Phi, psi and omega in degrees: 000129168307129193289324180272028168242124178266077182317319187296347180263015169263154189235127174294356174241050161286151179305139185290155176289159179279073195228155179267086190293318182294350178252359182313158170259170161271084197208207192245142166218137191296138168259202181259324185226157179227158174241141179233140192221133152253149185243132189199146181055035162085023189212127168303127182273213184259148181281123169266167185230128191230135175260001176275143167282330169292137184251125187259091181243166171284141173301345185255012187300159185292315184304332180261002187237330197231352181078020184291066172220156187206147160204184181222155170230136177214173171217149170269137161220159168283110185266175182306325180284003195062358179274157194252122174239148161260141168255128182047039190282357172296321177285338168299290175332307181284344180266340174302305182301308180297331162299315189290313178302313169314326179241032183039043175266178161289118197279135167279117189305139186294335181279335180286314174322304178291316168307320174296325183284339188279328183298315181279345158306286177323311167305331193238029194288323176310002186246007174274109189323126162308143180300146192096334184298323186097004195232159175230179173246116170293137171239124189252096170281137206213111165238152180218140177277111194253031175283123181282118186190152179240002170283140178280088181201169186287156174275176183246000178222143183215150181226136171281109171235163175210125177232169171233173181209136158286135192228150171260172185309146175298321190275099168280347165265359184102188179267082192232153175292162167216174185258142170226167197236148168263142180224142166251019182274338182235150175237133175288323185216160170272150175292132199068031187253220191258014182315328180276008173242148168264088193245147174295341158315308174303335175277325187289328175308329184273004206277330182282333185282321188281334167295308161317311181284326177296300181320317172282354165106010176262154182278339182199175163250138170258108191277162184237165185296149197272002183253300189278319213058023160261353184227149174283150194249236178264170175237079195070224173272035188222150168292163168237143164218158175225190177235111189231129194039034186100336190247133170295097193241147185222153178287137158253117175202157170290336187269014182241135160321125166280102181298119167298310186308313183294301171320296187313299184311323195279326169292333182282314183306325179278334182293332174280339177118356177286136163301144176225129180227138182246123164197176183304130178243111166278153183326301195313305175314342188293334176305327184248013186270158181255330191211159181188142182213148155280139186221147187175171188293320172321295206250349176073283184225113164253093186304138173275133171269312182209147170252124171241131182264104200293330191253337167274330190088344170293137179245115190233118178283126169276313168256128190268345179249357175096353186247159183284139181298153183316317206278310192297328170311306184302315185285320166310301192300318189282316179298314166311311174304311182284338174274003170234011166091001201254343191234128193306145177269058186306320187263004178077020206273338189239137168260127169289124182276126172247000000 
């Protein structure tokens, strides 16, 4: 830790920065500090604090040449009671470890991950949006391989950086359904590839398909399984779920990123008395669903209006009145309420930062 910075002197209830909180977009805004930790000589070092947004890395670093890079995303929010809560950071820490193991990087221990989250939130407390603004503090942990080498092999040195940015609500037009599309022209990942890890390469592979969809007026691509093209997979950068015959159904596949939001929604669905199924979902089943949504940290639930198959011409109308479905709406409200302390946190998912 930087000797000249006393983290205990930072107040989690610091006066907010001078920002137009009600009109933030979901983007990057500079904040005061980030925290870092390096892996050298076979062990993780001390956590340090930096006020610089720049990284000084070698041009031959493995992250730049061989994709040894992974990241996470989670949020801190100020509740109606004034308390600051972070949602399920332990699960993000576990997924951070899983991604590191998946691409042969040094895994950051869960206790260090969580300590860094607490630190970076407290250090930037004045950028936590006030309750009622509809905004939150987005936390971005990043790990990169920093060993300089030109041979294709794992690095022996790594850096973890965590920074934060206040972000506005994902839905600028409100919690409204949108159209998504299916295309067999693109695959997000390969069968038995890196789809279950949160690494930058997966997102780079989705950019062309996402750009095509947006130009055609769709909010996202609903990818099919990369092997047979028969079953639903991920929905752009998010998981997909649907309501069918009163059941919460979501695709099961090794090529899907295990979403912490989806995991939480499944538990809330069970709490509501719904049966939950994680299984292969054939494209043909879309004609029988009553609700659908993409789900992830950014949007929580992004309800679906219609799913258009660009290859076959089939159109699956999900919302016949143009409104989000009642179950999707209830799940969205419950999860948002837990994060702000307005709904009982029965499962102990939130940690209050003090």
